[in-house]
Amino acid sequence: MARCIELSTAGRRAAMPNPSVGAVLVHKGRIIGEGATSPYGGAHGEVNCFNSVKAEDKPLITDATLYVSLEPCAHQGRTPACALRIIQEGVKHVFVACVDPFAKVAGKGIQLLKEAGIKVVVGLLEAEAKHSHRRFFTYHQKKRPYILLKWAQTADGFFAPETPVQKWITSKYSKRLTHKWRAEESAIMIGGHTALIDDPQLNVRLWHGQNPHRYIIDTSGALLMAERSMKVLSPGVPTSIFSKVNFKTNGIETIKLHSAEPLGIIEQIMAHLYEQQQLSVLVEGGAFTIMQLIKNGYWDEARVLIGDTVCWAEGIKAPEIDRRFLKQEQRLNELDSLRLFRNVD
């Protein structure tokens, strides 16, 4: 099952908005097949697992045990139901790490297997599997994407200088790590003020993988009225702007915000991301946007990069999260450290 979870984690981003399911087929202690969910629209993990079995091992399938990191699907979507494929292959024993929260599955896949006479055991490495599938679980249970907050701060707790200029706090290593994180999520979001000051690209140019969909919260329309080209509005990456002002710009989707209150804006944004099947969003700033998400409980994970140097005597204080949510603290290199928070007691 640990191998199933490893497989599912590796294929997670490409499979979105589907879950990346890992599957391993074992005969008398030997793995004869394994697979993970293909990029969206392709075969699921169980199918890829069966398809990976060598011709000489095919006769062993009916005497093998199947392990899956998430309940096999029971409905016809872009691909046939995996539960039916398992029944068709003649497997007699299946271990399932956790039940699928998606309403069209939610126990139905397990029921199909049991009705076919297959022995099913649920709950092996359940906590680890749910953690691996936490984006998918949050999306279906909370009807919003999994929200990751990321920021950098100085050793003395500052987020940025008072003057509107960009200042690098952490090392090139941490910058590359941030690009890796971007490649793991389906969406990325910043506030309009941050876009104007930092003029970021919000892509994965320092890593390999798929660019996340870029979202900018520009309530006043200042970004769209800027008299200069903006990297964050460059072509080639899907981009959307949330604004209270109606604008039309080439290739950029604008979504009209209906609320004047931060909570109302957050709720509308999260509803839109849910409708667009964005399973996760990495929020990289600015300080006001991040603090509003923390204040209103709209966060699941926070990754705080801390530079060793004190860059300025005063400035904008970094967001704060109660230390009871601190799950991990580690040294990244001689210059930076990382604090990982999760919104679970």
XYZ file of C-alpha atoms in Angstrom:
345
model
C 0.000 0.000 0.000
C 2.924 2.338 0.669
C 3.968 1.780 -2.963
C 0.401 2.621 -4.079
C 0.587 5.940 -2.240
C 4.000 6.659 -3.745
C 2.626 6.033 -7.241
C -0.446 8.185 -6.607
C 1.647 11.118 -5.385
C 3.901 11.077 -8.445
C 0.980 11.323 -10.876
C -1.214 13.737 -8.898
C -0.868 16.968 -10.903
C -1.345 15.423 -14.349
C -4.484 13.548 -13.257
C -6.317 16.634 -11.922
C -9.242 17.127 -11.554
C -9.353 13.346 -11.154
C -7.605 11.782 -8.172
C -4.326 10.063 -8.927
C -4.865 6.489 -7.755
C -1.984 4.095 -7.230
C -2.569 0.376 -7.728
C -0.285 -2.606 -7.103
C -0.965 -6.268 -7.911
C 0.893 -8.823 -5.775
C 1.216 -12.583 -6.217
C 2.814 -14.512 -3.352
C 4.921 -11.548 -2.271
C 5.982 -10.505 -5.786
C 4.675 -7.401 -7.542
C 3.440 -8.479 -10.962
C 1.786 -5.195 -11.938
C 1.519 -1.586 -10.847
C 0.167 1.676 -12.179
C -1.097 5.175 -11.454
C -3.841 7.254 -13.029
C -2.914 8.643 -16.441
C -3.166 12.353 -17.280
C -6.781 13.602 -17.187
C -9.007 11.685 -19.573
C -6.753 8.627 -19.642
C -6.860 5.254 -17.929
C -7.129 5.021 -14.155
C -4.539 3.439 -11.886
C -6.224 0.034 -11.656
C -6.447 -0.281 -15.455
C -2.813 0.734 -15.918
C -1.864 -1.782 -13.236
C -3.574 -4.680 -15.043
C -2.191 -3.529 -18.389
C 1.346 -3.580 -16.982
C 1.244 -7.299 -16.158
C 3.557 -9.277 -18.413
C 2.048 -11.947 -20.641
C 3.676 -14.772 -18.680
C 2.165 -13.434 -15.429
C -1.390 -12.976 -16.732
C -2.514 -16.412 -15.454
C -1.472 -15.341 -11.930
C -3.963 -12.446 -11.724
C -6.836 -14.541 -10.398
C -4.639 -15.696 -7.513
C -3.165 -12.222 -6.816
C -4.083 -9.499 -4.328
C -4.816 -5.961 -5.523
C -3.917 -2.904 -3.433
C -5.371 0.535 -4.297
C -4.839 3.911 -2.611
C -8.472 4.984 -3.187
C -11.745 3.125 -3.680
C -12.171 1.950 -7.291
C -14.718 4.012 -9.210
C -18.134 2.489 -9.877
C -19.445 4.807 -12.606
C -18.862 5.366 -16.296
C -17.114 8.691 -16.849
C -14.440 9.418 -19.431
C -13.340 5.817 -18.831
C -15.210 2.639 -17.800
C -15.726 1.797 -14.118
C -12.586 0.380 -12.515
C -14.608 -1.834 -10.158
C -16.007 -3.686 -13.173
C -12.512 -4.166 -14.613
C -11.350 -5.698 -11.313
C -14.303 -8.094 -11.353
C -13.592 -8.947 -14.996
C -9.943 -9.771 -14.207
C -11.036 -12.287 -11.573
C -9.158 -10.840 -8.605
C -10.443 -12.350 -5.365
C -8.822 -10.134 -2.716
C -8.597 -6.298 -2.683
C -7.146 -3.901 -0.105
C -8.511 -0.340 -0.298
C -6.789 2.441 1.649
C -9.780 4.787 1.890
C -13.313 5.359 0.614
C -13.797 7.824 -2.259
C -15.693 10.985 -1.109
C -17.066 11.654 -4.629
C -20.849 11.163 -4.536
C -20.897 8.943 -7.646
C -18.525 6.507 -5.925
C -18.678 6.880 -2.091
C -18.842 3.182 -1.208
C -20.471 1.997 -4.432
C -17.210 0.633 -5.841
C -16.578 -1.407 -2.703
C -20.166 -2.651 -2.776
C -19.809 -3.838 -6.392
C -16.668 -5.777 -5.514
C -18.273 -7.434 -2.494
C -21.395 -8.345 -4.460
C -19.117 -10.093 -6.962
C -17.720 -12.243 -4.158
C -14.425 -10.381 -3.790
C -12.979 -10.068 -0.294
C -12.429 -6.351 0.360
C -10.463 -4.882 3.274
C -10.744 -1.111 3.788
C -8.471 1.092 5.893
C -4.901 -0.102 5.266
C -2.662 3.021 5.649
C -5.855 5.081 5.564
C -4.383 8.224 7.157
C -1.411 8.234 4.798
C -3.650 7.741 1.759
C -6.037 10.505 2.800
C -3.069 12.830 3.204
C -1.860 11.949 -0.292
C -5.381 12.539 -1.669
C -6.059 15.601 0.537
C -6.648 17.947 -2.410
C -9.284 15.624 -3.865
C -10.933 15.073 -0.457
C -11.068 18.807 0.334
C -12.519 19.622 -3.082
C -15.414 17.168 -2.694
C -16.040 17.528 1.037
C -15.704 21.324 1.394
C -16.751 22.261 -2.166
C -13.660 24.389 -2.673
C -10.034 23.849 -3.659
C -7.323 22.831 -1.240
C -5.750 26.168 -0.228
C -1.993 26.405 0.252
C -0.489 29.659 1.491
C 3.125 30.479 0.721
C 5.204 33.457 1.722
C 8.758 34.443 2.577
C 9.722 36.512 5.589
C 12.837 37.903 7.178
C 14.338 36.470 10.347
C 12.714 39.282 12.320
C 9.258 38.678 10.830
C 8.866 41.154 7.970
C 7.052 40.338 4.731
C 8.084 43.351 2.637
C 9.485 46.873 3.030
C 7.136 49.824 3.514
C 8.143 51.283 0.153
C 6.520 49.558 -2.844
C 9.622 47.833 -4.188
C 10.462 44.160 -4.590
C 13.024 42.726 -2.162
C 14.307 39.157 -2.292
C 14.355 37.543 1.148
C 15.388 33.952 0.482
C 17.941 32.174 -1.711
C 17.846 30.882 -5.294
C 17.322 27.392 -3.877
C 14.038 28.472 -2.259
C 12.979 30.179 -5.476
C 13.444 26.926 -7.380
C 11.587 25.043 -4.624
C 8.675 27.470 -5.028
C 8.528 26.670 -8.744
C 8.395 22.977 -7.882
C 5.439 23.702 -5.593
C 3.724 25.624 -8.392
C 4.056 22.617 -10.692
C 2.173 20.490 -8.134
C -0.983 22.640 -7.969
C -3.717 23.360 -10.491
C -4.030 27.107 -9.725
C -1.966 29.966 -8.323
C -3.282 33.276 -6.946
C -1.979 36.688 -5.868
C -3.453 40.097 -5.116
C -3.343 42.943 -7.625
C -1.037 45.072 -5.442
C 1.536 42.270 -5.398
C 1.220 41.892 -9.173
C 1.937 45.596 -9.698
C 4.956 45.702 -7.365
C 6.628 42.361 -8.090
C 5.442 41.850 -11.701
C 5.819 38.054 -11.324
C 5.382 35.489 -14.081
C 3.748 32.864 -11.809
C 4.950 29.992 -13.981
C 7.242 26.975 -13.536
C 10.197 28.157 -15.652
C 12.699 26.921 -13.030
C 11.116 23.465 -12.832
C 9.523 20.914 -15.129
C 5.780 20.410 -15.265
C 2.545 22.144 -16.106
C 1.952 25.815 -15.354
C -0.917 26.423 -12.910
C -3.851 28.601 -13.940
C -3.007 32.172 -12.855
C -5.603 34.139 -10.836
C -5.188 37.765 -9.752
C -7.480 39.539 -7.271
C -7.540 43.094 -8.631
C -10.567 44.654 -6.922
C -9.934 48.213 -8.166
C -8.930 47.359 -11.736
C -5.509 48.978 -11.240
C -3.709 46.071 -12.888
C -5.760 46.267 -16.062
C -5.283 50.047 -16.236
C -1.507 49.891 -15.759
C 0.267 51.688 -18.570
C 2.865 48.964 -19.055
C 2.972 45.358 -20.123
C 2.720 42.926 -17.229
C 4.493 39.569 -17.107
C 1.567 38.062 -15.225
C -0.674 38.878 -18.195
C 1.701 37.363 -20.752
C 0.212 34.877 -23.244
C 0.738 31.137 -23.027
C -0.571 30.570 -19.500
C -4.304 30.523 -18.636
C -5.011 33.700 -16.653
C -8.090 35.141 -14.948
C -8.648 38.389 -13.050
C -11.190 38.943 -10.284
C -12.273 42.601 -10.260
C -15.113 44.883 -9.214
C -14.590 46.734 -12.472
C -15.676 45.419 -15.863
C -12.757 45.186 -18.257
C -12.102 43.429 -21.503
C -8.579 42.466 -22.423
C -7.227 40.087 -25.037
C -6.945 36.515 -23.842
C -7.616 37.314 -20.182
C -10.814 36.198 -18.481
C -12.278 38.784 -16.095
C -14.714 37.776 -13.358
C -16.847 40.511 -11.817
C -16.750 40.573 -8.022
C -20.134 41.253 -6.407
C -19.122 41.840 -2.786
C -17.295 44.713 -1.112
C -16.384 42.685 1.980
C -13.261 40.476 2.108
C -15.202 37.402 3.240
C -17.738 37.793 0.439
C -14.922 38.161 -2.092
C -13.199 35.047 -0.754
C -16.413 33.022 -0.909
C -17.105 34.093 -4.506
C -13.550 33.293 -5.582
C -13.617 29.859 -3.983
C -17.007 29.090 -5.528
C -15.623 30.032 -8.950
C -12.517 27.876 -8.501
C -14.738 24.968 -7.445
C -16.903 25.385 -10.547
C -13.779 25.439 -12.707
C -12.636 22.134 -11.120
C -9.492 23.631 -9.625
C -8.568 21.059 -6.978
C -5.900 23.235 -5.381
C -4.676 26.820 -5.299
C -1.279 28.120 -4.179
C -1.653 31.647 -2.771
C 1.635 33.553 -2.965
C 0.580 36.980 -1.716
C 0.281 39.644 -0.828
C 0.167 40.036 2.905
C -3.402 41.385 2.975
C -4.772 38.544 0.828
C -3.038 35.895 2.924
C -4.100 37.458 6.233
C -7.747 37.615 5.121
C -7.677 33.928 4.190
C -6.169 33.039 7.572
C -8.590 35.279 9.463
C -11.619 33.702 7.780
C -10.372 30.119 8.029
C -9.869 29.655 4.302
C -6.559 27.802 4.367
C -5.422 24.195 4.637
C -1.667 24.426 4.545
C 0.936 27.190 4.864
C 4.569 27.040 3.786
C 6.660 29.841 5.250
C 10.183 30.386 3.939
C 12.423 32.268 6.358
C 15.618 34.012 5.331
C 18.409 34.320 7.893
C 19.248 37.948 7.254
C 17.464 41.013 8.603
C 16.741 42.940 5.417
C 15.327 46.176 6.797
C 14.591 47.887 10.088
C 10.873 48.230 9.480
C 8.257 47.195 6.973
C 5.080 45.162 6.460
C 4.784 42.482 9.127
C 4.459 38.933 7.882
C 1.177 37.049 8.403
C 0.979 35.015 11.588
C -0.487 31.578 12.272
C -1.014 30.093 15.723
C 1.925 27.810 16.507
C -0.430 24.994 17.452
C -0.806 24.472 13.691
C 2.956 24.131 13.186
C 3.655 20.594 11.953
C 7.231 20.777 10.770
C 10.255 23.062 10.872
C 13.396 22.324 8.907
C 16.606 23.859 7.659
C 16.739 24.029 3.845
C 20.310 25.324 3.442
C 22.748 27.719 5.074
C 20.478 30.677 4.266
C 16.854 29.531 4.551
C 14.501 27.503 6.692
C 10.931 26.283 6.203
C 7.948 26.151 8.542
C 5.005 23.991 7.550
C 1.575 24.650 9.066
C -1.596 22.588 8.556
C -5.091 23.713 9.526
C -5.914 20.692 11.651
C -5.889 20.476 15.469
